């Protein structure tokens, strides 16, 4: 299962849309909040399912603050992260993921891409922001590939995905000295 992950588009969906085109085919889009309304029109046109949560900037939006998803036999917790202090550390997100029995916690809020594993193999995954990046990383989105209990996370720079779409090669964001990480959880 190929799952695109986007967060913190803040009303600027065009960057995400262009990058997502380079990741096709997709089975699902996870949207980790801030602006909840952004992915729906794209998903309807592309015929891709969406699971989305609201973030701290989704004033008046009606939607869940958290979703526990069962995808390909794998539990993924989707949240924005602001209620768990994501800007100050990942510990509360980690413990919430354990409490939920998840194999991965997908979150946003910080606008900084992260793919790291906690004790026991719990994946903490933040795609960054496609249009309002922080930390000097440039705009980014993520991809999770789930197959037989194995989650392979990938983080992509928006500019590199646009280059891929134009026929050039796209590099992944490096983390943990590797292009990608797989962990059988």
N, CA, C and O atoms as a DFTB+ gen file, in Angstrom:
740 C
 N C O
     1  1       0.844      -1.170       0.000
     2  2       0.000       0.000       0.000
     3  2       0.893       1.239       0.000
     4  3       1.809       1.354       0.815
     5  1       0.622       2.154      -0.912
     6  2       1.390       3.408      -1.026
     7  2       0.567       4.550      -0.428
     8  3      -0.522       4.874      -0.902
     9  1       1.118       5.142       0.616
    10  2       0.403       6.160       1.376
    11  2       1.193       7.472       1.336
    12  3       2.287       7.561       1.892
    13  1       0.635       8.478       0.682
    14  2       1.245       9.813       0.693
    15  2       0.927      10.472       2.028
    16  3      -0.144      10.259       2.595
    17  1       1.864      11.274       2.525
    18  2       1.675      11.955       3.806
    19  2       2.007      13.436       3.623
    20  3       3.100      13.796       3.187
    21  1       1.029      14.291       3.971
    22  2       1.188      15.744       3.848
    23  2       0.693      16.377       5.143
    24  3      -0.234      15.873       5.775
    25  1       1.310      17.470       5.527
    26  2       0.863      18.233       6.687
    27  2       1.189      19.706       6.473
    28  3       2.066      20.060       5.685
    29  1       0.480      20.532       7.176
    30  2       0.815      21.957       7.269
    31  2       0.923      22.664       5.922
    32  3       1.889      23.380       5.660
    33  1      -0.075      22.456       5.076
    34  2      -0.112      23.160       3.787
    35  2      -0.627      24.591       3.950
    36  3      -0.327      25.449       3.121
    37  1      -1.385      24.855       4.990
    38  2      -1.847      26.205       5.334
    39  2      -2.473      26.944       4.151
    40  3      -2.204      28.126       3.935
    41  1      -3.301      26.244       3.396
    42  2      -4.015      26.870       2.292
    43  2      -3.240      26.956       0.996
    44  3      -3.779      27.408      -0.015
    45  1      -1.996      26.536       1.000
    46  2      -1.157      26.555      -0.210
    47  2      -0.979      25.126      -0.705
    48  3       0.077      24.524      -0.512
    49  1      -2.007      24.587      -1.339
    50  2      -2.023      23.184      -1.740
    51  2      -1.253      22.925      -3.035
    52  3      -0.882      21.783      -3.303
    53  1      -1.007      23.944      -3.832
    54  2      -0.399      23.738      -5.156
    55  2       0.939      22.999      -5.093
    56  3       1.185      22.106      -5.904
    57  1       1.795      23.354      -4.154
    58  2       3.093      22.684      -4.011
    59  2       2.902      21.198      -3.727
    60  3       3.568      20.354      -4.327
    61  1       2.001      20.886      -2.821
    62  2       1.739      19.482      -2.489
    63  2       1.189      18.740      -3.695
    64  3       1.609      17.619      -3.984
    65  1       0.259      19.355      -4.392
    66  2      -0.364      18.721      -5.559
    67  2       0.671      18.371      -6.628
    68  3       0.637      17.277      -7.191
    69  1       1.572      19.279      -6.903
    70  2       2.605      19.017      -7.915
    71  2       3.529      17.886      -7.474
    72  3       3.923      17.054      -8.291
    73  1       3.871      17.852      -6.206
    74  2       4.750      16.791      -5.702
    75  2       4.041      15.444      -5.676
    76  3       4.645      14.421      -6.001
    77  1       2.779      15.429      -5.297
    78  2       2.030      14.174      -5.233
    79  2       1.918      13.514      -6.601
    80  3       1.873      12.288      -6.699
    81  1       1.873      14.316      -7.647
    82  2       1.791      13.762      -9.004
    83  2       2.994      12.873      -9.311
    84  3       2.877      11.916     -10.077
    85  1       4.145      13.182      -8.722
    86  2       5.358      12.390      -8.964
    87  2       5.375      11.093      -8.164
    88  3       6.197      10.216      -8.431
    89  1       4.480      10.958      -7.187
    90  2       4.453       9.757      -6.349
    91  2       3.398       8.743      -6.776
    92  3       3.291       7.676      -6.171
    93  1       2.626       9.056      -7.798
    94  2       1.582       8.134      -8.254
    95  2       2.180       6.801      -8.669
    96  3       3.315       6.757      -9.145
    97  1       1.447       5.727      -8.498
    98  2       0.091       5.602      -7.976
    99  2       0.074       5.645      -6.446
   100  3       1.031       5.245      -5.784
   101  1      -1.026       6.136      -5.913
   102  2      -1.213       6.229      -4.473
   103  2      -2.512       5.542      -4.077
   104  3      -3.503       5.600      -4.804
   105  1      -2.497       4.896      -2.926
   106  2      -3.701       4.243      -2.413
   107  2      -4.441       5.108      -1.410
   108  3      -5.653       4.973      -1.243
   109  1      -3.717       5.998      -0.741
   110  2      -4.290       6.773       0.348
   111  2      -3.442       8.020       0.573
   112  3      -2.235       8.018       0.328
   113  1      -4.090       9.083       1.041
   114  2      -3.398      10.291       1.481
   115  2      -3.704      10.494       2.958
   116  3      -4.868      10.552       3.351
   117  1      -2.665      10.601       3.772
   118  2      -2.821      10.998       5.164
   119  2      -2.491      12.475       5.257
   120  3      -1.429      12.911       4.812
   121  1      -3.407      13.249       5.838
   122  2      -3.182      14.681       6.013
   123  2      -3.186      14.972       7.503
   124  3      -4.194      14.757       8.175
   125  1      -2.067      15.460       8.026
   126  2      -1.881      15.643       9.467
   127  2      -2.206      17.064       9.940
   128  3      -1.592      17.557      10.886
   129  1      -3.156      17.714       9.294
   130  2      -3.688      18.974       9.790
   131  2      -3.016      20.239       9.291
   132  3      -1.927      20.222       8.718
   133  1      -3.718      21.340       9.537
   134  2      -3.351      22.712       9.150
   135  2      -3.351      22.879       7.640
   136  3      -2.248      22.829       7.094
   137  1      -4.245      23.037       7.013
   138  2      -5.599      23.332       6.712
   139  2      -6.318      22.079       6.274
   140  3      -6.073      21.516       5.207
   141  1      -7.213      21.675       7.144
   142  2      -7.989      20.448       6.982
   143  2      -8.689      20.365       5.630
   144  3      -8.818      19.279       5.065
   145  1      -9.137      21.494       5.112
   146  2      -9.912      21.471       3.858
   147  2      -9.042      21.261       2.611
   148  3      -9.572      20.915       1.555
   149  1      -7.736      21.458       2.708
   150  2      -6.867      21.457       1.527
   151  2      -6.897      20.184       0.678
   152  3      -7.000      20.305      -0.543
   153  1      -6.815      18.986       1.232
   154  2      -6.624      17.805       0.369
   155  2      -7.875      17.266      -0.303
   156  3      -7.753      16.457      -1.224
   157  1      -9.053      17.665       0.101
   158  2     -10.267      16.963      -0.312
   159  2     -10.570      17.077      -1.799
   160  3     -10.883      16.066      -2.427
   161  1     -10.491      18.247      -2.379
   162  2     -10.800      18.411      -3.803
   163  2      -9.811      17.617      -4.660
   164  3     -10.204      16.951      -5.618
   165  1      -8.518      17.694      -4.305
   166  2      -7.492      16.929      -5.022
   167  2      -7.793      15.435      -4.948
   168  3      -7.742      14.735      -5.959
   169  1      -8.104      14.955      -3.759
   170  2      -8.347      13.523      -3.572
   171  2      -9.560      13.050      -4.366
   172  3      -9.546      11.951      -4.920
   173  1     -10.599      13.864      -4.425
   174  2     -11.787      13.504      -5.197
   175  2     -11.451      13.433      -6.683
   176  3     -11.865      12.496      -7.365
   177  1     -10.720      14.391      -7.180
   178  2     -10.345      14.407      -8.593
   179  2      -9.423      13.234      -8.930
   180  3      -9.568      12.620      -9.987
   181  1      -8.481      12.918      -8.046
   182  2      -7.503      11.854      -8.288
   183  2      -8.011      10.472      -7.877
   184  3      -7.350       9.461      -8.113
   185  1      -9.193      10.445      -7.259
   186  2      -9.788       9.192      -6.785
   187  2      -8.872       8.467      -5.798
   188  3      -8.636       7.264      -5.906
   189  1      -8.368       9.233      -4.840
   190  2      -7.521       8.713      -3.774
   191  2      -8.250       8.940      -2.451
   192  3      -8.754      10.033      -2.195
   193  1      -8.304       7.918      -1.622
   194  2      -8.925       8.053      -0.304
   195  2      -8.086       8.981       0.570
   196  3      -6.873       9.094       0.394
   197  1      -8.752       9.643       1.512
   198  2      -8.080      10.565       2.429
   199  2      -8.463      10.218       3.860
   200  3      -9.623       9.927       4.152
   201  1      -7.481      10.251       4.742
   202  2      -7.716      10.275       6.181
   203  2      -7.045      11.555       6.656
   204  3      -5.866      11.778       6.385
   205  1      -7.793      12.400       7.366
   206  2      -7.270      13.714       7.747
   207  2      -7.694      14.060       9.165
   208  3      -8.741      13.627       9.647
   209  1      -6.856      14.848       9.816
   210  2      -7.164      15.366      11.144
   211  2      -7.004      16.881      11.121
   212  3      -6.344      17.441      10.245
   213  1      -7.620      17.528      12.103
   214  2      -7.492      18.975      12.200
   215  2      -6.256      19.333      13.026
   216  3      -5.808      18.561      13.875
   217  1      -5.719      20.521      12.755
   218  2      -4.560      21.015      13.497
   219  2      -4.907      22.275      14.265
   220  3      -6.069      22.678      14.312
   221  1      -3.922      22.889      14.859
   222  2      -4.147      24.071      15.681
   223  2      -4.574      25.295      14.872
   224  3      -5.090      26.249      15.454
   225  1      -4.379      25.300      13.563
   226  2      -4.806      26.430      12.720
   227  2      -6.108      26.149      11.976
   228  3      -6.496      26.925      11.102
   229  1      -6.776      25.069      12.301
   230  2      -8.027      24.703      11.628
   231  2      -9.234      25.215      12.410
   232  3     -10.123      24.446      12.776
   233  1      -9.253      26.520      12.659
   234  2     -10.325      27.130      13.427
   235  2     -11.661      26.893      12.749
   236  3     -11.828      27.189      11.566
   237  1     -12.604      26.362      13.497
   238  2     -13.954      26.151      12.990
   239  2     -14.120      24.938      12.102
   240  3     -15.247      24.618      11.725
   241  1     -13.065      24.260      11.757
   242  2     -13.178      23.063      10.905
   243  2     -13.740      21.915      11.727
   244  3     -13.422      21.751      12.904
   245  1     -14.577      21.133      11.081
   246  2     -15.135      19.954      11.733
   247  2     -14.395      18.730      11.235
   248  3     -14.463      18.379      10.057
   249  1     -13.703      18.101      12.127
   250  2     -12.956      16.900      11.793
   251  2     -12.325      16.347      13.050
   252  3     -12.294      17.019      14.081
   253  1     -11.828      15.141      12.975
   254  2     -11.222      14.529      14.158
   255  2      -9.859      15.146      14.471
   256  3      -9.161      15.624      13.577
   257  1      -9.497      15.130      15.737
   258  2      -8.165      15.577      16.146
   259  2      -7.158      14.440      16.065
   260  3      -5.947      14.662      16.066
   261  1      -7.675      13.224      15.994
   262  2      -6.810      12.053      15.979
   263  2      -7.553      10.905      15.310
   264  3      -8.766      10.767      15.471
   265  1      -6.834      10.089      14.565
   266  2      -7.410       8.901      13.925
   267  2      -6.458       7.737      14.145
   268  3      -5.246       7.876      13.976
   269  1      -7.010       6.589      14.525
   270  2      -6.229       5.362      14.593
   271  2      -6.673       4.510      13.417
   272  3      -7.814       4.049      13.368
   273  1      -5.765       4.303      12.470
   274  2      -6.089       3.630      11.214
   275  2      -5.487       2.235      11.194
   276  3      -4.383       2.019      11.695
   277  1      -6.210       1.301      10.619
   278  2      -5.720      -0.059      10.400
   279  2      -5.489      -0.191       8.900
   280  3      -6.444      -0.282       8.128
   281  1      -4.232      -0.200       8.489
   282  2      -3.881      -0.194       7.067
   283  2      -2.955      -1.361       6.763
   284  3      -1.827      -1.416       7.253
   285  1      -3.433      -2.280       5.961
   286  2      -2.610      -3.430       5.598
   287  2      -2.158      -4.221       6.812
   288  3      -1.033      -4.719       6.849
   289  1      -3.035      -4.339       7.810
   290  2      -2.683      -5.054       9.024
   291  2      -1.763      -4.279       9.947
   292  3      -1.201      -4.847      10.884
   293  1      -1.604      -2.992       9.694
   294  2      -0.682      -2.149      10.456
   295  2      -1.445      -0.963      11.036
   296  3      -2.146      -0.257      10.311
   297  1      -1.309      -0.746      12.336
   298  2      -1.965       0.394      12.984
   299  2      -1.102       1.641      12.877
   300  3       0.078       1.641      13.226
   301  1      -1.734       2.714      12.377
   302  2      -1.061       4.008      12.254
   303  2      -1.905       5.055      12.969
   304  3      -3.096       5.198      12.696
   305  1      -1.282       5.780      13.881
   306  2      -1.943       6.866      14.584
   307  2      -1.660       8.160      13.835
   308  3      -0.502       8.510      13.602
   309  1      -2.716       8.868      13.459
   310  2      -2.615      10.136      12.737
   311  2      -3.078      11.257      13.660
   312  3      -4.196      11.218      14.175
   313  1      -2.226      12.250      13.871
   314  2      -2.543      13.390      14.723
   315  2      -1.754      14.598      14.227
   316  3      -0.774      14.444      13.498
   317  1      -2.171      15.782      14.613
   318  2      -1.395      16.956      14.204
   319  2      -0.129      17.099      15.051
   320  3       0.933      17.456      14.539
   321  1      -0.251      16.821      16.331
   322  2       0.920      16.863      17.196
   323  2       0.947      18.007      18.188
   324  3       1.687      17.952      19.170
   325  1       0.155      19.044      17.955
   326  2       0.191      20.200      18.854
   327  2      -0.273      19.856      20.264
   328  3       0.204      20.452      21.230
   329  1      -1.178      18.921      20.397
   330  2      -1.671      18.530      21.722
   331  2      -0.666      17.659      22.479
   332  3      -0.841      17.385      23.666
   333  1       0.371      17.235      21.792
   334  2       1.405      16.394      22.401
   335  2       2.758      17.109      22.472
   336  3       3.785      16.468      22.694
   337  1       2.763      18.412      22.287
   338  2       3.987      19.195      22.430
   339  2       5.070      18.841      21.428
   340  3       6.253      18.824      21.768
   341  1       4.671      18.557      20.184
   342  2       5.628      18.104      19.164
   343  2       6.773      19.084      18.932
   344  3       7.868      18.671      18.551
   345  1       6.537      20.365      19.155
   346  2       7.609      21.350      18.942
   347  2       8.692      21.274      20.018
   348  3       9.787      21.807      19.839
   349  1       8.387      20.617      21.125
   350  2       9.337      20.562      22.236
   351  2       9.908      19.172      22.468
   352  3      10.728      18.982      23.366
   353  1       9.489      18.208      21.679
   354  2      10.013      16.849      21.826
   355  2       9.003      15.827      21.346
   356  3       7.826      16.140      21.164
   357  1       9.459      14.623      21.144
   358  2       8.608      13.572      20.582
   359  2       8.136      12.568      21.629
   360  3       7.431      11.617      21.292
   361  1       8.508      12.759      22.884
   362  2       8.210      11.773      23.911
   363  2       6.719      11.523      24.079
   364  3       6.287      10.372      24.127
   365  1       5.927      12.591      24.168
   366  2       4.483      12.417      24.377
   367  2       3.833      11.753      23.170
   368  3       2.913      10.952      23.335
   369  1       4.286      12.066      21.966
   370  2       3.782      11.383      20.767
   371  2       4.145       9.904      20.813
   372  3       3.326       9.044      20.488
   373  1       5.374       9.617      21.219
   374  2       5.833       8.236      21.320
   375  2       4.945       7.446      22.284
   376  3       4.479       6.358      21.947
   377  1       4.710       7.987      23.476
   378  2       3.908       7.266      24.455
   379  2       2.453       7.147      24.026
   380  3       1.805       6.145      24.328
   381  1       1.927       8.147      23.329
   382  2       0.559       8.042      22.799
   383  2       0.492       6.935      21.755
   384  3      -0.487       6.190      21.715
   385  1       1.507       6.813      20.914
   386  2       1.558       5.734      19.934
   387  2       1.591       4.369      20.585
   388  3       0.895       3.454      20.144
   389  1       2.391       4.216      21.627
   390  2       2.433       2.947      22.362
   391  2       1.079       2.633      22.976
   392  3       0.594       1.504      22.892
   393  1       0.473       3.643      23.597
   394  2      -0.832       3.476      24.230
   395  2      -1.879       3.008      23.221
   396  3      -2.746       2.200      23.553
   397  1      -1.800       3.513      21.998
   398  2      -2.766       3.169      20.945
   399  2      -2.445       1.835      20.272
   400  3      -3.242       1.340      19.476
   401  1      -1.300       1.255      20.578
   402  2      -0.906       0.009      19.926
   403  2      -0.495       0.209      18.480
   404  3      -0.608      -0.708      17.666
   405  1      -0.019       1.405      18.157
   406  2       0.344       1.737      16.775
   407  2       1.761       1.272      16.449
   408  3       2.601       1.113      17.335
   409  1       2.001       1.060      15.170
   410  2       3.349       0.784      14.671
   411  2       4.000       2.059      14.152
   412  3       5.217       2.124      13.973
   413  1       3.160       3.082      13.910
   414  2       3.672       4.372      13.442
   415  2       2.771       5.485      13.960
   416  3       1.558       5.316      14.084
   417  1       3.386       6.624      14.258
   418  2       2.661       7.849      14.575
   419  2       3.011       8.850      13.482
   420  3       4.177       9.194      13.289
   421  1       1.990       9.312      12.771
   422  2       2.158      10.325      11.729
   423  2       1.649      11.639      12.312
   424  3       0.530      11.712      12.820
   425  1       2.483      12.677      12.233
   426  2       2.122      13.953      12.831
   427  2       2.694      15.098      11.999
   428  3       3.452      14.878      11.054
   429  1       2.319      16.314      12.363
   430  2       2.803      17.512      11.692
   431  2       3.200      18.549      12.720
   432  3       3.936      18.251      13.660
   433  1       2.717      19.762      12.545
   434  2       2.833      20.894      13.458
   435  2       4.194      21.584      13.439
   436  3       4.242      22.813      13.494
   437  1       5.285      20.856      13.364
   438  2       6.608      21.474      13.448
   439  2       7.096      22.026      12.115
   440  3       7.986      22.875      12.091
   441  1       6.529      21.560      11.008
   442  2       6.942      21.930       9.648
   443  2       8.348      21.421       9.328
   444  3       8.963      21.876       8.363
   445  1       8.855      20.500      10.114
   446  2      10.200      19.942       9.937
   447  2      10.074      18.438       9.690
   448  3       9.475      17.738      10.506
   449  1      10.623      17.925       8.584
   450  2      10.510      16.491       8.307
   451  2      11.305      15.648       9.306
   452  3      12.440      15.969       9.657
   453  1      10.672      14.560       9.752
   454  2      11.289      13.644      10.714
   455  2      10.863      12.224      10.385
   456  3       9.692      11.967      10.106
   457  1      11.803      11.316      10.417
   458  2      11.513       9.881      10.354
   459  2      12.483       9.222      11.315
   460  3      13.673       9.097      11.025
   461  1      11.968       8.801      12.460
   462  2      12.825       8.210      13.482
   463  2      12.072       7.101      14.193
   464  3      10.842       7.059      14.190
   465  1      12.818       6.225      14.789
   466  2      12.225       5.096      15.501
   467  2      12.504       5.217      16.988
   468  3      13.613       5.539      17.414
   469  1      11.456       4.947      17.771
   470  2      11.611       4.887      19.213
   471  2      11.853       3.456      19.642
   472  3      11.883       2.534      18.827
   473  1      12.022       3.297      20.916
   474  2      12.230       1.974      21.483
   475  2      11.092       1.044      21.073
   476  3       9.926       1.437      21.079
   477  1      11.434      -0.172      20.723
   478  2      10.418      -1.127      20.294
   479  2      10.049      -0.993      18.831
   480  3       9.186      -1.723      18.343
   481  1      10.689      -0.070      18.120
   482  2      10.446       0.055      16.686
   483  2       9.286       0.938      16.289
   484  3       8.873       0.904      15.130
   485  1       8.736       1.739      17.210
   486  2       7.637       2.641      16.865
   487  2       8.168       3.775      15.992
   488  3       9.051       4.524      16.407
   489  1       7.627       3.896      14.786
   490  2       8.022       4.942      13.846
   491  2       7.319       6.247      14.180
   492  3       6.100       6.271      14.350
   493  1       8.075       7.329      14.277
   494  2       7.539       8.684      14.405
   495  2       7.860       9.392      13.101
   496  3       9.026       9.540      12.735
   497  1       6.802       9.835      12.388
   498  2       6.966      10.314      11.017
   499  2       6.248      11.634      10.817
   500  3       5.037      11.730      11.014
   501  1       7.004      12.654      10.424
   502  2       6.465      13.973      10.123
   503  2       6.934      14.343       8.716
   504  3       8.139      14.388       8.466
   505  1       5.997      14.611       7.782
   506  2       6.409      14.922       6.410
   507  2       6.963      16.329       6.227
   508  3       7.395      16.675       5.127
   509  1       6.961      17.147       7.273
   510  2       7.337      18.547       7.108
   511  2       6.171      19.321       6.514
   512  3       5.015      18.960       6.735
   513  1       6.449      20.355       5.780
   514  2       5.419      21.172       5.138
   515  2       5.789      21.391       3.675
   516  3       6.942      21.695       3.368
   517  1       4.815      21.238       2.764
   518  2       5.132      21.454       1.351
   519  2       5.345      22.919       0.998
   520  3       6.061      23.234       0.048
   521  1       4.722      23.821       1.766
   522  2       4.704      25.223       1.358
   523  2       5.214      26.203       2.410
   524  3       5.454      27.368       2.095
   525  1       5.381      25.759       3.640
   526  2       5.844      26.628       4.727
   527  2       6.888      25.888       5.570
   528  3       6.679      25.668       6.763
   529  1       8.006      25.507       4.952
   530  2       8.994      24.693       5.671
   531  2       9.753      25.493       6.731
   532  3       9.876      26.715       6.657
   533  1      10.247      24.764       7.700
   534  2      11.118      25.346       8.726
   535  2      12.378      24.495       8.824
   536  3      12.419      23.370       8.326
   537  1      13.375      25.029       9.455
   538  2      14.590      24.268       9.701
   539  2      15.533      24.197       8.520
   540  3      16.473      23.401       8.530
   541  1      15.304      25.016       7.492
   542  2      16.200      25.049       6.350
   543  2      16.119      23.853       5.428
   544  3      17.034      23.621       4.637
   545  1      15.041      23.086       5.513
   546  2      14.922      21.867       4.725
   547  2      14.264      22.058       3.371
   548  3      14.398      21.184       2.516
   549  1      13.573      23.133       3.137
   550  2      12.777      23.283       1.925
   551  2      11.474      22.517       2.089
   552  3      11.340      21.704       3.003
   553  1      10.518      22.773       1.210
   554  2       9.228      22.099       1.266
   555  2       9.386      20.595       1.120
   556  3      10.267      20.120       0.404
   557  1       8.522      19.846       1.808
   558  2       8.642      18.390       1.764
   559  2       7.302      17.709       1.993
   560  3       6.376      18.287       2.563
   561  1       7.225      16.472       1.537
   562  2       6.102      15.581       1.813
   563  2       6.690      14.198       2.078
   564  3       7.893      13.982       1.935
   565  1       5.822      13.267       2.466
   566  2       6.305      11.928       2.779
   567  2       5.540      10.842       2.061
   568  3       4.484      11.072       1.473
   569  1       6.101       9.659       2.126
   570  2       5.482       8.460       1.569
   571  2       5.746       7.316       2.536
   572  3       6.873       7.122       2.992
   573  1       4.695       6.562       2.845
   574  2       4.832       5.333       3.618
   575  2       4.416       4.183       2.720
   576  3       3.343       4.217       2.118
   577  1       5.244       3.185       2.630
   578  2       4.866       1.969       1.922
   579  2       4.685       0.888       2.976
   580  3       5.605       0.577       3.733
   581  1       3.479       0.318       3.013
   582  2       3.131      -0.679       4.014
   583  2       2.878      -1.999       3.308
   584  3       2.033      -2.100       2.418
   585  1       3.629      -3.004       3.726
   586  2       3.466      -4.324       3.128
   587  2       3.824      -5.394       4.154
   588  3       4.951      -5.444       4.647
   589  1       2.852      -6.248       4.467
   590  2       3.042      -7.377       5.388
   591  2       3.693      -6.952       6.710
   592  3       4.638      -7.592       7.173
   593  1       3.196      -5.889       7.306
   594  2       3.703      -5.433       8.589
   595  2       4.981      -4.630       8.522
   596  3       5.479      -4.185       9.556
   597  1       5.520      -4.434       7.348
   598  2       6.745      -3.654       7.166
   599  2       6.365      -2.252       6.693
   600  3       5.633      -2.100       5.715
   601  1       6.860      -1.239       7.385
   602  2       6.619       0.153       6.994
   603  2       7.932       0.733       6.495
   604  3       8.931       0.745       7.215
   605  1       7.923       1.212       5.266
   606  2       9.098       1.879       4.713
   607  2       8.768       3.362       4.563
   608  3       7.971       3.730       3.700
   609  1       9.376       4.228       5.401
   610  2       9.117       5.667       5.307
   611  2      10.098       6.348       4.360
   612  3      11.277       6.002       4.296
   613  1       9.575       7.323       3.631
   614  2      10.428       8.130       2.755
   615  2      10.009       9.590       2.883
   616  3       8.821       9.905       2.949
   617  1      10.991      10.464       2.915
   618  2      10.758      11.901       2.918
   619  2      11.312      12.465       1.623
   620  3      12.425      12.132       1.216
   621  1      10.527      13.327       0.971
   622  2      10.934      13.893      -0.314
   623  2      10.891      15.411      -0.276
   624  3       9.971      16.005       0.286
   625  1      11.889      16.026      -0.877
   626  2      11.863      17.472      -1.076
   627  2      10.945      17.782      -2.250
   628  3      10.981      17.098      -3.273
   629  1      10.134      18.802      -2.101
   630  2       9.188      19.203      -3.147
   631  2       9.911      19.485      -4.458
   632  3       9.493      18.997      -5.508
   633  1      10.976      20.257      -4.415
   634  2      11.694      20.619      -5.642
   635  2      12.216      19.390      -6.371
   636  3      12.215      19.350      -7.601
   637  1      12.654      18.401      -5.631
   638  2      13.183      17.196      -6.268
   639  2      12.071      16.350      -6.881
   640  3      12.279      15.702      -7.907
   641  1      10.895      16.351      -6.261
   642  2       9.770      15.637      -6.868
   643  2       9.303      16.336      -8.137
   644  3       8.910      15.679      -9.101
   645  1       9.343      17.656      -8.142
   646  2       9.002      18.388      -9.368
   647  2       9.999      18.047     -10.472
   648  3       9.615      17.899     -11.632
   649  1      11.274      17.922     -10.118
   650  2      12.299      17.544     -11.099
   651  2      12.035      16.140     -11.628
   652  3      12.210      15.878     -12.818
   653  1      11.618      15.246     -10.753
   654  2      11.297      13.883     -11.186
   655  2      10.168      13.905     -12.202
   656  3      10.203      13.205     -13.214
   657  1       9.177      14.716     -11.912
   658  2       8.045      14.829     -12.822
   659  2       8.474      15.369     -14.171
   660  3       7.889      15.034     -15.201
   661  1       9.501      16.208     -14.161
   662  2      10.027      16.786     -15.399
   663  2      11.015      15.845     -16.086
   664  3      11.614      16.199     -17.101
   665  1      11.180      14.643     -15.529
   666  2      12.035      13.651     -16.166
   667  2      13.410      13.504     -15.571
   668  3      14.221      12.720     -16.063
   669  1      13.688      14.253     -14.510
   670  2      14.975      14.124     -13.840
   671  2      14.808      13.212     -12.629
   672  3      13.685      12.897     -12.236
   673  1      15.894      12.798     -12.052
   674  2      15.874      11.920     -10.884
   675  2      15.621      12.737      -9.624
   676  3      16.146      13.841      -9.483
   677  1      14.815      12.199      -8.705
   678  2      14.541      12.876      -7.434
   679  2      15.243      12.149      -6.303
   680  3      15.153      10.927      -6.184
   681  1      15.932      12.895      -5.487
   682  2      16.604      12.312      -4.325
   683  2      15.710      12.449      -3.104
   684  3      14.936      13.398      -2.987
   685  1      15.826      11.505      -2.215
   686  2      15.096      11.553      -0.961
   687  2      15.891      12.378       0.037
   688  3      17.107      12.527      -0.091
   689  1      15.197      12.910       1.028
   690  2      15.872      13.588       2.125
   691  2      16.631      12.524       2.907
   692  3      16.091      11.458       3.204
   693  1      17.866      12.814       3.233
   694  2      18.664      11.850       3.989
   695  2      18.364      11.972       5.476
   696  3      18.285      13.074       6.018
   697  1      18.200      10.836       6.121
   698  2      18.088      10.800       7.561
   699  2      18.724       9.514       8.038
   700  3      18.646       8.483       7.369
   701  1      19.353       9.579       9.197
   702  2      20.077       8.427       9.743
   703  2      21.095       7.882       8.756
   704  3      21.332       6.675       8.708
   705  1      21.699       8.764       7.969
   706  2      22.740       8.401       7.004
   707  2      22.276       7.416       5.947
   708  3      23.101       6.737       5.336
   709  1      20.980       7.325       5.718
   710  2      20.453       6.437       4.686
   711  2      19.402       7.183       3.884
   712  3      18.810       8.147       4.368
   713  1      19.171       6.733       2.653
   714  2      18.125       7.333       1.831
   715  2      16.738       6.950       2.325
   716  3      15.797       7.735       2.211
   717  1      16.612       5.768       2.863
   718  2      15.324       5.307       3.353
   719  2      15.560       4.340       4.494
   720  3      16.648       3.783       4.645
   721  1      14.540       4.154       5.280
   722  2      14.664       3.240       6.403
   723  2      13.511       2.254       6.363
   724  3      12.365       2.648       6.144
   725  1      13.795       1.000       6.567
   726  2      12.771      -0.021       6.711
   727  2      12.969      -0.683       8.060
   728  3      14.098      -0.910       8.495
   729  1      11.898      -0.979       8.694
   730  2      11.991      -1.634       9.983
   731  2      10.813      -2.569      10.101
   732  3       9.667      -2.130      10.010
   733  1      11.063      -3.828      10.298
   734  2       9.985      -4.794      10.453
   735  2       9.475      -4.715      11.879
   736  3      10.140      -5.178      12.806
   737  1       8.306      -4.135      12.058
   738  2       7.774      -3.864      13.388
   739  2       6.837      -4.979      13.801
   740  3       6.278      -4.942      14.897
